[in-house]
Amino acid sequence: PDIEISKENMHESIVFVEITKNVMDLLNMYCQSVYLSTLMNPANQRGWSDLIAKDLMDKYHVFLAQLHVTVGLMKGHTWLPQPPRDALPTSGTAAAAGGANSAMGSKDRVHVLEGAVITWTKQIRHVLKQDPEMLLKEGKNPEPNAEINFWKSKAANLNSIHQQLNIDGLKKVLKFLETNKSTYTTPFSRLQKEVEEAREEANDNVRFLTTLTKGIDKLTSESADFENLDKIFDGILHTILLIWRYSKYYTTPTRLAVLIREMCNSVISQAKRYISGPEVFNMISSEEAADCYEKLERTLQVCTAFKETYVLYRDVAAALGGDGWKMKNDALFVRLDAFRERCRDALDFTRTAIQFSKLERIDVGGTKGKALSLCVVAMHEEFNKAVDEFKSVSYDIMDVGERQFDHDY
């Protein structure tokens, strides 16, 4: 019955319990041990028909599998859910035979275990098809630490799957299905080989890419000195050259292209911290247009320096023999080039503001001086009006993703 909670009946009407902060782990543990054992106890199934008991347990096992997978994903890992207890093979021959005393018939057991293999296959395929280029394809602008973190995450995930694939219980499942001539065992064996190959690649990539950590941290640091940022390009690209030279897997144009594009994103991010659109407008309004021009010019120089340093090491890679860094510059620097073009537009705007600011103090002499002075004042006011209109835009003019800039400029 509904009870109104009051100060007097609060302790009798509410159950107080302590729950750990890892509530999903706790739920998984209780559901896998306490509740499962309780539901499977024949004494608790009295009065149930076989159909009801089977339907309930089937649905509960589906819930357990989903819960197990969810807890794994929350930890950043792929956990392969175990089949129901009564479907697991107990020992070699007895399990293969699926004797008469077994709680589940051989055909039913094969069906359940094949369902588990299908689930594992989907999970493993999902991990294998993960690609560091996905963020770029989605239109996002990841920085190079995303590349390092991706390979660390994938290596940890594949190492976890490798360990799970070598658990005795899982091996018994595959052995049982193989004995019963299941068509799923051969494709799953091939999938296991793919896991081993991908695991080796991910671990090797992590081993080499971690050598970039120090340089990448400097490149992406919010406290980095942008004016001297170009001094770290040489060290980072030299490390990338060594990775390309000695790594077993990180040698393809696709891998290098992702890393270079992400470095371009870092350079752009640092440039926008150094000089943003609102800062350009504020400096011009504060009669600091000359300082603004210098900052924009330095921004353009640093961006150009990164591209030139890349070209230098690309030529070194070509001289070392092999395929070299055969990547089209247009594909690598499309965003950086767009940002450089935006810098040039901002420089033109600032230069024009500097020139027109001189009109404020011009006084023309002579017989037509007054009329000409009025024309100069009108020109100056018209320019200021255009500048004010341009300043009112709702976006950052240094953001290359804003296409409206071309129209407003």
Short mmCIF file of C-alpha atoms in Angstrom, two decimals:
data_model
loop_
_atom_site.label_atom_id
_atom_site.label_comp_id
_atom_site.label_asym_id
_atom_site.label_seq_id
_atom_site.Cartn_x
_atom_site.Cartn_y
_atom_site.Cartn_z
CA PRO A 1 0.00 0.00 0.00
CA ASP A 2 1.03 3.59 -0.57
CA ILE A 3 2.40 5.14 2.59
CA GLU A 4 3.02 8.80 3.11
CA ILE A 5 6.61 9.22 4.31
CA SER A 6 6.79 11.28 7.46
CA LYS A 7 9.36 12.08 10.10
CA GLU A 8 7.83 9.50 12.42
CA ASN A 9 7.63 6.51 10.02
CA MET A 10 10.73 7.25 7.92
CA HIS A 11 12.91 4.56 9.54
CA GLU A 12 10.21 1.88 9.20
CA SER A 13 9.17 2.78 5.63
CA ILE A 14 12.58 3.27 3.99
CA VAL A 15 15.31 0.69 3.63
CA PHE A 16 18.77 2.19 4.12
CA VAL A 17 21.77 0.49 2.50
CA GLU A 18 25.34 1.45 1.71
CA ILE A 19 26.35 1.16 -1.95
CA THR A 20 29.89 1.33 -3.26
CA LYS A 21 30.71 3.98 -5.85
CA ASN A 22 31.36 1.12 -8.32
CA VAL A 23 27.66 0.36 -8.39
CA MET A 24 27.75 -1.47 -11.74
CA ASP A 25 30.49 -3.81 -10.50
CA LEU A 26 28.43 -4.53 -7.42
CA LEU A 27 25.29 -5.14 -9.49
CA ASN A 28 27.20 -7.45 -11.83
CA MET A 29 28.61 -9.45 -8.91
CA TYR A 30 25.23 -9.83 -7.17
CA CYS A 31 23.41 -10.75 -10.38
CA GLN A 32 26.06 -13.30 -11.45
CA SER A 33 26.29 -15.00 -8.06
CA VAL A 34 23.48 -14.33 -5.59
CA TYR A 35 20.46 -13.82 -7.85
CA LEU A 36 21.49 -16.38 -10.47
CA SER A 37 21.97 -19.10 -7.86
CA THR A 38 18.65 -18.18 -6.26
CA LEU A 39 16.73 -18.32 -9.53
CA MET A 40 18.37 -21.60 -10.60
CA ASN A 41 17.54 -23.34 -7.31
CA PRO A 42 14.79 -25.91 -8.06
CA ALA A 43 13.27 -25.19 -4.66
CA ASN A 44 12.56 -21.63 -5.81
CA GLN A 45 10.97 -22.85 -9.05
CA ARG A 46 8.17 -24.86 -7.46
CA GLY A 47 4.87 -24.29 -9.16
CA TRP A 48 6.52 -23.06 -12.37
CA SER A 49 5.96 -24.89 -15.61
CA ASP A 50 9.05 -25.94 -17.59
CA LEU A 51 8.16 -23.35 -20.22
CA ILE A 52 7.99 -20.50 -17.71
CA ALA A 53 11.23 -21.58 -15.99
CA LYS A 54 13.10 -21.85 -19.32
CA ASP A 55 11.76 -18.52 -20.62
CA LEU A 56 12.67 -16.69 -17.40
CA MET A 57 16.19 -18.12 -17.25
CA ASP A 58 16.82 -17.43 -20.95
CA LYS A 59 15.85 -13.79 -20.51
CA TYR A 60 17.86 -13.50 -17.32
CA HIS A 61 20.97 -14.87 -19.03
CA VAL A 62 20.54 -12.32 -21.84
CA PHE A 63 20.38 -9.60 -19.18
CA LEU A 64 23.51 -10.98 -17.48
CA ALA A 65 25.41 -11.00 -20.78
CA GLN A 66 24.44 -7.38 -21.52
CA LEU A 67 25.34 -6.31 -17.98
CA HIS A 68 28.75 -8.02 -18.23
CA VAL A 69 29.49 -6.29 -21.54
CA THR A 70 28.34 -2.90 -20.20
CA VAL A 71 30.58 -3.11 -17.13
CA GLY A 72 33.51 -3.93 -19.41
CA LEU A 73 32.78 -0.98 -21.71
CA MET A 74 32.63 1.37 -18.72
CA LYS A 75 36.21 0.30 -17.95
CA GLY A 76 37.24 0.76 -21.58
CA HIS A 77 37.52 -2.97 -22.27
CA THR A 78 35.63 -5.55 -24.28
CA TRP A 79 34.41 -8.34 -21.99
CA LEU A 80 33.16 -11.49 -23.67
CA PRO A 81 30.04 -12.74 -21.85
CA GLN A 82 30.07 -16.36 -20.68
CA PRO A 83 27.27 -18.71 -21.80
CA PRO A 84 24.75 -19.97 -19.19
CA ARG A 85 26.24 -22.32 -16.61
CA ASP A 86 24.15 -25.32 -17.62
CA ALA A 87 25.32 -24.89 -21.24
CA LEU A 88 29.02 -24.99 -20.40
CA PRO A 89 30.82 -28.26 -21.18
CA THR A 90 32.02 -29.91 -18.00
CA SER A 91 34.76 -32.18 -19.36
CA GLY A 92 35.99 -33.50 -22.67
CA THR A 93 34.10 -36.62 -23.64
CA ALA A 94 31.18 -36.26 -21.31
CA ALA A 95 30.54 -32.77 -22.56
CA ALA A 96 30.85 -33.79 -26.17
CA ALA A 97 28.44 -36.62 -25.70
CA GLY A 98 25.89 -34.46 -23.89
CA GLY A 99 24.65 -37.45 -21.93
CA ALA A 100 21.11 -38.30 -20.99
CA ASN A 101 21.54 -36.97 -17.46
CA SER A 102 22.66 -33.57 -18.74
CA ALA A 103 20.40 -30.65 -17.80
CA MET A 104 20.45 -29.54 -21.43
CA GLY A 105 20.33 -31.69 -24.54
CA SER A 106 23.29 -31.74 -26.91
CA LYS A 107 21.48 -29.89 -29.70
CA ASP A 108 20.21 -27.22 -27.34
CA ARG A 109 23.68 -26.83 -25.87
CA VAL A 110 25.24 -26.45 -29.33
CA HIS A 111 22.62 -23.83 -30.20
CA VAL A 112 23.30 -21.82 -27.02
CA LEU A 113 27.08 -22.01 -27.39
CA GLU A 114 26.92 -21.02 -31.06
CA GLY A 115 24.90 -17.98 -29.98
CA ALA A 116 27.72 -17.09 -27.59
CA VAL A 117 30.31 -17.43 -30.36
CA ILE A 118 28.23 -15.14 -32.61
CA THR A 119 28.14 -12.51 -29.84
CA TRP A 120 31.91 -12.79 -29.29
CA THR A 121 32.50 -12.47 -33.03
CA LYS A 122 30.47 -9.24 -33.22
CA GLN A 123 32.31 -7.76 -30.23
CA ILE A 124 35.76 -8.67 -31.54
CA ARG A 125 34.95 -7.44 -35.07
CA HIS A 126 33.88 -4.11 -33.59
CA VAL A 127 37.27 -3.73 -31.87
CA LEU A 128 39.24 -4.83 -34.94
CA LYS A 129 37.56 -2.33 -37.27
CA GLN A 130 38.30 0.65 -35.01
CA ASP A 131 40.47 3.11 -36.90
CA PRO A 132 42.32 6.23 -35.65
CA GLU A 133 41.09 8.08 -38.74
CA MET A 134 37.46 7.80 -37.60
CA LEU A 135 37.52 11.13 -35.74
CA LEU A 136 38.86 12.91 -38.83
CA LYS A 137 36.22 11.26 -41.00
CA GLU A 138 33.53 12.47 -38.60
CA GLY A 139 34.65 16.05 -39.22
CA LYS A 140 36.32 16.49 -35.83
CA ASN A 141 39.76 17.98 -35.32
CA PRO A 142 41.69 15.62 -33.01
CA GLU A 143 45.24 16.39 -31.93
CA PRO A 144 48.18 13.92 -31.95
CA ASN A 145 47.66 12.81 -28.35
CA ALA A 146 44.39 11.28 -29.62
CA GLU A 147 46.48 9.02 -31.89
CA ILE A 148 48.66 7.84 -29.00
CA ASN A 149 45.64 7.30 -26.74
CA PHE A 150 43.83 5.41 -29.50
CA TRP A 151 46.62 2.86 -29.87
CA LYS A 152 47.02 2.52 -26.09
CA SER A 153 43.29 1.86 -25.76
CA LYS A 154 43.21 -0.59 -28.67
CA ALA A 155 46.29 -2.45 -27.40
CA ALA A 156 44.76 -2.76 -23.90
CA ASN A 157 41.48 -3.94 -25.42
CA LEU A 158 43.10 -6.56 -27.65
CA ASN A 159 45.35 -7.75 -24.82
CA SER A 160 42.23 -8.21 -22.69
CA ILE A 161 40.48 -10.15 -25.49
CA HIS A 162 43.62 -12.28 -25.95
CA GLN A 163 43.57 -13.22 -22.26
CA GLN A 164 39.86 -14.07 -22.39
CA LEU A 165 40.32 -16.23 -25.49
CA ASN A 166 42.87 -18.28 -23.57
CA ILE A 167 40.61 -19.00 -20.59
CA ASP A 168 39.95 -22.74 -20.15
CA GLY A 169 36.18 -22.27 -20.15
CA LEU A 170 36.20 -20.57 -23.52
CA LYS A 171 38.55 -23.17 -24.98
CA LYS A 172 36.20 -25.92 -23.79
CA VAL A 173 33.30 -24.19 -25.54
CA LEU A 174 35.19 -24.11 -28.83
CA LYS A 175 36.38 -27.69 -28.39
CA PHE A 176 32.82 -28.85 -27.72
CA LEU A 177 31.53 -27.06 -30.84
CA GLU A 178 34.37 -28.48 -32.93
CA THR A 179 33.56 -32.02 -31.70
CA ASN A 180 29.94 -31.45 -32.65
CA LYS A 181 31.01 -30.24 -36.12
CA SER A 182 29.73 -26.69 -35.68
CA THR A 183 30.25 -24.44 -38.72
CA TYR A 184 31.21 -21.52 -36.46
CA THR A 185 34.53 -22.87 -35.19
CA THR A 186 36.58 -22.39 -38.38
CA PRO A 187 35.62 -18.70 -38.91
CA PHE A 188 36.23 -18.05 -35.20
CA SER A 189 39.69 -19.63 -35.44
CA ARG A 190 40.50 -17.25 -38.29
CA LEU A 191 39.18 -14.39 -36.16
CA GLN A 192 41.52 -15.42 -33.33
CA LYS A 193 44.47 -15.16 -35.73
CA GLU A 194 43.30 -11.68 -36.75
CA VAL A 195 43.19 -10.73 -33.07
CA GLU A 196 46.79 -11.89 -32.59
CA GLU A 197 47.97 -9.93 -35.64
CA ALA A 198 46.08 -6.78 -34.64
CA ARG A 199 47.32 -7.13 -31.05
CA GLU A 200 50.93 -7.36 -32.21
CA GLU A 201 50.45 -4.26 -34.39
CA ALA A 202 48.78 -2.24 -31.62
CA ASN A 203 51.43 -3.11 -29.02
CA ASP A 204 54.24 -2.32 -31.48
CA ASN A 205 52.64 1.02 -32.38
CA VAL A 206 52.29 1.92 -28.69
CA ARG A 207 55.95 1.08 -28.07
CA PHE A 208 57.09 3.45 -30.82
CA LEU A 209 54.50 6.22 -30.46
CA THR A 210 55.20 6.68 -26.74
CA THR A 211 58.58 8.11 -27.80
CA LEU A 212 56.59 11.09 -29.14
CA THR A 213 54.84 11.78 -25.84
CA LYS A 214 57.27 14.44 -24.58
CA GLY A 215 57.27 16.40 -27.84
CA ILE A 216 53.49 16.10 -28.28
CA ASP A 217 52.91 17.32 -24.72
CA LYS A 218 54.94 20.45 -25.52
CA LEU A 219 53.04 20.93 -28.79
CA THR A 220 49.59 20.63 -27.20
CA SER A 221 50.29 22.34 -23.85
CA GLU A 222 47.99 25.28 -23.14
CA SER A 223 50.95 27.09 -21.60
CA ALA A 224 53.17 26.64 -24.66
CA ASP A 225 55.06 29.70 -25.94
CA PHE A 226 53.61 30.05 -29.43
CA GLU A 227 56.25 32.45 -30.66
CA ASN A 228 58.88 29.75 -30.12
CA LEU A 229 56.67 26.81 -31.07
CA ASP A 230 58.49 26.29 -34.36
CA LYS A 231 61.62 25.24 -32.43
CA ILE A 232 60.03 21.92 -31.41
CA PHE A 233 58.88 20.91 -34.91
CA ASP A 234 62.30 19.57 -35.85
CA GLY A 235 62.52 17.21 -32.87
CA ILE A 236 59.00 15.82 -33.31
CA LEU A 237 59.35 15.19 -37.04
CA HIS A 238 62.79 13.64 -36.56
CA THR A 239 61.22 11.18 -34.06
CA ILE A 240 58.45 10.43 -36.58
CA LEU A 241 61.12 9.74 -39.19
CA LEU A 242 62.81 7.24 -36.85
CA ILE A 243 59.45 5.58 -36.10
CA TRP A 244 58.78 5.26 -39.82
CA ARG A 245 62.27 3.88 -40.33
CA TYR A 246 62.32 1.24 -37.60
CA SER A 247 58.71 0.43 -36.75
CA LYS A 248 57.24 -2.75 -38.18
CA TYR A 249 53.74 -1.42 -38.71
CA TYR A 250 53.72 2.40 -38.47
CA THR A 251 55.18 2.79 -41.95
CA THR A 252 52.17 3.26 -44.22
CA PRO A 253 51.05 6.58 -45.75
CA THR A 254 47.66 6.19 -44.02
CA ARG A 255 49.22 6.00 -40.55
CA LEU A 256 51.58 8.93 -41.12
CA ALA A 257 48.87 11.05 -42.77
CA VAL A 258 46.63 10.82 -39.70
CA LEU A 259 49.46 11.86 -37.38
CA ILE A 260 50.56 14.81 -39.54
CA ARG A 261 46.98 16.06 -39.92
CA GLU A 262 46.52 15.88 -36.16
CA MET A 263 49.74 17.86 -35.68
CA CYS A 264 48.35 20.51 -38.04
CA ASN A 265 45.27 20.67 -35.77
CA SER A 266 47.55 21.27 -32.76
CA VAL A 267 49.40 24.09 -34.52
CA ILE A 268 46.06 25.72 -35.42
CA SER A 269 44.76 25.33 -31.84
CA GLN A 270 47.88 26.95 -30.44
CA ALA A 271 47.64 29.75 -33.01
CA LYS A 272 44.05 30.47 -31.99
CA ARG A 273 45.13 30.67 -28.34
CA TYR A 274 47.85 33.13 -29.37
CA ILE A 275 45.58 35.37 -31.45
CA SER A 276 41.80 34.90 -31.67
CA GLY A 277 39.19 36.72 -33.72
CA PRO A 278 37.81 38.77 -30.79
CA GLU A 279 41.39 39.71 -29.84
CA VAL A 280 42.01 41.00 -33.39
CA PHE A 281 38.96 43.26 -33.12
CA ASN A 282 39.83 44.42 -29.59
CA MET A 283 43.41 45.31 -30.53
CA ILE A 284 42.24 47.29 -33.56
CA SER A 285 39.67 49.14 -31.43
CA SER A 286 42.34 49.87 -28.80
CA GLU A 287 44.64 51.39 -31.43
CA GLU A 288 46.99 48.41 -31.14
CA ALA A 289 46.58 47.43 -34.77
CA ALA A 290 50.36 47.43 -35.33
CA ASP A 291 50.85 44.88 -32.51
CA CYS A 292 47.97 42.84 -33.89
CA TYR A 293 49.62 42.85 -37.31
CA GLU A 294 52.88 41.55 -35.80
CA LYS A 295 51.08 38.72 -33.97
CA LEU A 296 49.24 37.67 -37.12
CA GLU A 297 52.47 37.78 -39.10
CA ARG A 298 54.21 35.59 -36.51
CA THR A 299 51.26 33.19 -36.57
CA LEU A 300 51.60 32.82 -40.33
CA GLN A 301 55.36 32.27 -39.99
CA VAL A 302 54.94 29.47 -37.41
CA CYS A 303 52.31 27.68 -39.53
CA THR A 304 54.51 27.94 -42.61
CA ALA A 305 57.53 26.71 -40.61
CA PHE A 306 55.68 23.49 -39.73
CA LYS A 307 54.91 22.77 -43.36
CA GLU A 308 58.49 23.53 -44.42
CA THR A 309 59.90 21.27 -41.68
CA TYR A 310 57.64 18.45 -42.86
CA VAL A 311 58.87 18.89 -46.46
CA LEU A 312 62.46 18.74 -45.22
CA TYR A 313 61.94 15.40 -43.45
CA ARG A 314 59.86 14.06 -46.34
CA ASP A 315 62.89 14.61 -48.57
CA VAL A 316 65.14 12.89 -46.00
CA ALA A 317 62.77 9.90 -45.95
CA ALA A 318 62.87 9.73 -49.76
CA ALA A 319 66.68 9.80 -49.68
CA LEU A 320 66.72 6.83 -47.29
CA GLY A 321 65.18 4.65 -49.98
CA GLY A 322 62.01 2.61 -50.02
CA ASP A 323 58.62 4.14 -50.63
CA GLY A 324 59.33 7.27 -48.60
CA TRP A 325 56.51 9.50 -47.40
CA LYS A 326 54.37 9.27 -50.50
CA MET A 327 51.49 11.45 -49.39
CA LYS A 328 49.86 14.32 -51.24
CA ASN A 329 50.49 17.63 -49.50
CA ASP A 330 46.98 18.81 -50.37
CA ALA A 331 45.45 15.99 -48.33
CA LEU A 332 47.79 16.58 -45.37
CA PHE A 333 47.64 20.35 -45.13
CA VAL A 334 44.16 21.19 -46.36
CA ARG A 335 43.12 22.59 -42.95
CA LEU A 336 46.48 24.24 -42.20
CA ASP A 337 46.52 25.89 -45.63
CA ALA A 338 42.97 27.14 -45.05
CA PHE A 339 44.08 28.61 -41.71
CA ARG A 340 47.11 30.25 -43.31
CA GLU A 341 44.80 31.81 -45.89
CA ARG A 342 42.58 33.05 -43.05
CA CYS A 343 45.66 34.60 -41.41
CA ARG A 344 46.44 36.41 -44.66
CA ASP A 345 42.88 37.76 -44.79
CA ALA A 346 43.19 38.94 -41.17
CA LEU A 347 46.52 40.57 -42.03
CA ASP A 348 44.94 42.40 -44.99
CA PHE A 349 42.09 43.55 -42.76
CA THR A 350 44.51 44.78 -40.06
CA ARG A 351 46.76 46.49 -42.62
CA THR A 352 43.75 48.27 -44.10
CA ALA A 353 42.63 49.34 -40.61
CA ILE A 354 46.08 50.78 -39.96
CA GLN A 355 46.02 52.74 -43.23
CA PHE A 356 42.51 54.10 -42.76
CA SER A 357 43.25 55.09 -39.15
CA LYS A 358 45.63 57.72 -40.59
CA LEU A 359 42.68 59.48 -42.27
CA GLU A 360 41.38 60.52 -38.86
CA ARG A 361 44.14 63.11 -38.49
CA ILE A 362 44.30 64.40 -42.10
CA ASP A 363 43.38 68.01 -42.73
CA VAL A 364 43.65 69.13 -46.38
CA GLY A 365 44.61 72.74 -47.08
CA GLY A 366 44.07 74.93 -50.12
CA THR A 367 40.99 76.43 -51.78
CA LYS A 368 39.23 73.04 -51.93
CA GLY A 369 40.71 71.84 -48.67
CA LYS A 370 37.49 71.99 -46.71
CA ALA A 371 35.57 69.95 -49.28
CA LEU A 372 38.37 67.41 -49.58
CA SER A 373 38.67 67.17 -45.78
CA LEU A 374 34.93 66.43 -45.58
CA CYS A 375 35.39 63.68 -48.19
CA VAL A 376 38.21 62.18 -46.14
CA VAL A 377 36.06 62.29 -42.99
CA ALA A 378 33.19 60.63 -44.86
CA MET A 379 35.50 57.90 -46.14
CA HIS A 380 36.84 57.33 -42.63
CA GLU A 381 33.34 57.13 -41.15
CA GLU A 382 32.19 54.77 -43.90
CA PHE A 383 35.17 52.49 -43.24
CA ASN A 384 34.54 52.52 -39.47
CA LYS A 385 30.92 51.62 -40.10
CA ALA A 386 32.00 48.65 -42.26
CA VAL A 387 34.48 47.57 -39.56
CA ASP A 388 31.80 47.78 -36.85
CA GLU A 389 29.50 45.67 -39.00
CA PHE A 390 32.28 43.12 -39.49
CA LYS A 391 33.00 43.10 -35.74
CA SER A 392 29.40 42.17 -35.00
CA VAL A 393 29.76 38.66 -36.47
CA SER A 394 28.81 35.94 -33.97
CA TYR A 395 31.77 33.65 -34.71
CA ASP A 396 35.55 33.67 -34.32
CA ILE A 397 37.03 34.94 -37.60
CA MET A 398 40.13 32.75 -36.98
CA ASP A 399 37.98 29.60 -37.03
CA VAL A 400 38.51 28.02 -40.47
CA GLY A 401 35.37 25.94 -40.00
CA GLU A 402 33.23 29.07 -40.29
CA ARG A 403 32.38 29.35 -43.98
CA GLN A 404 30.30 32.48 -43.41
CA PHE A 405 33.58 34.43 -43.12
CA ASP A 406 34.10 34.47 -46.88
CA HIS A 407 30.73 36.19 -47.36
CA ASP A 408 31.14 38.65 -44.49
CA TYR A 409 34.74 39.54 -45.38
#
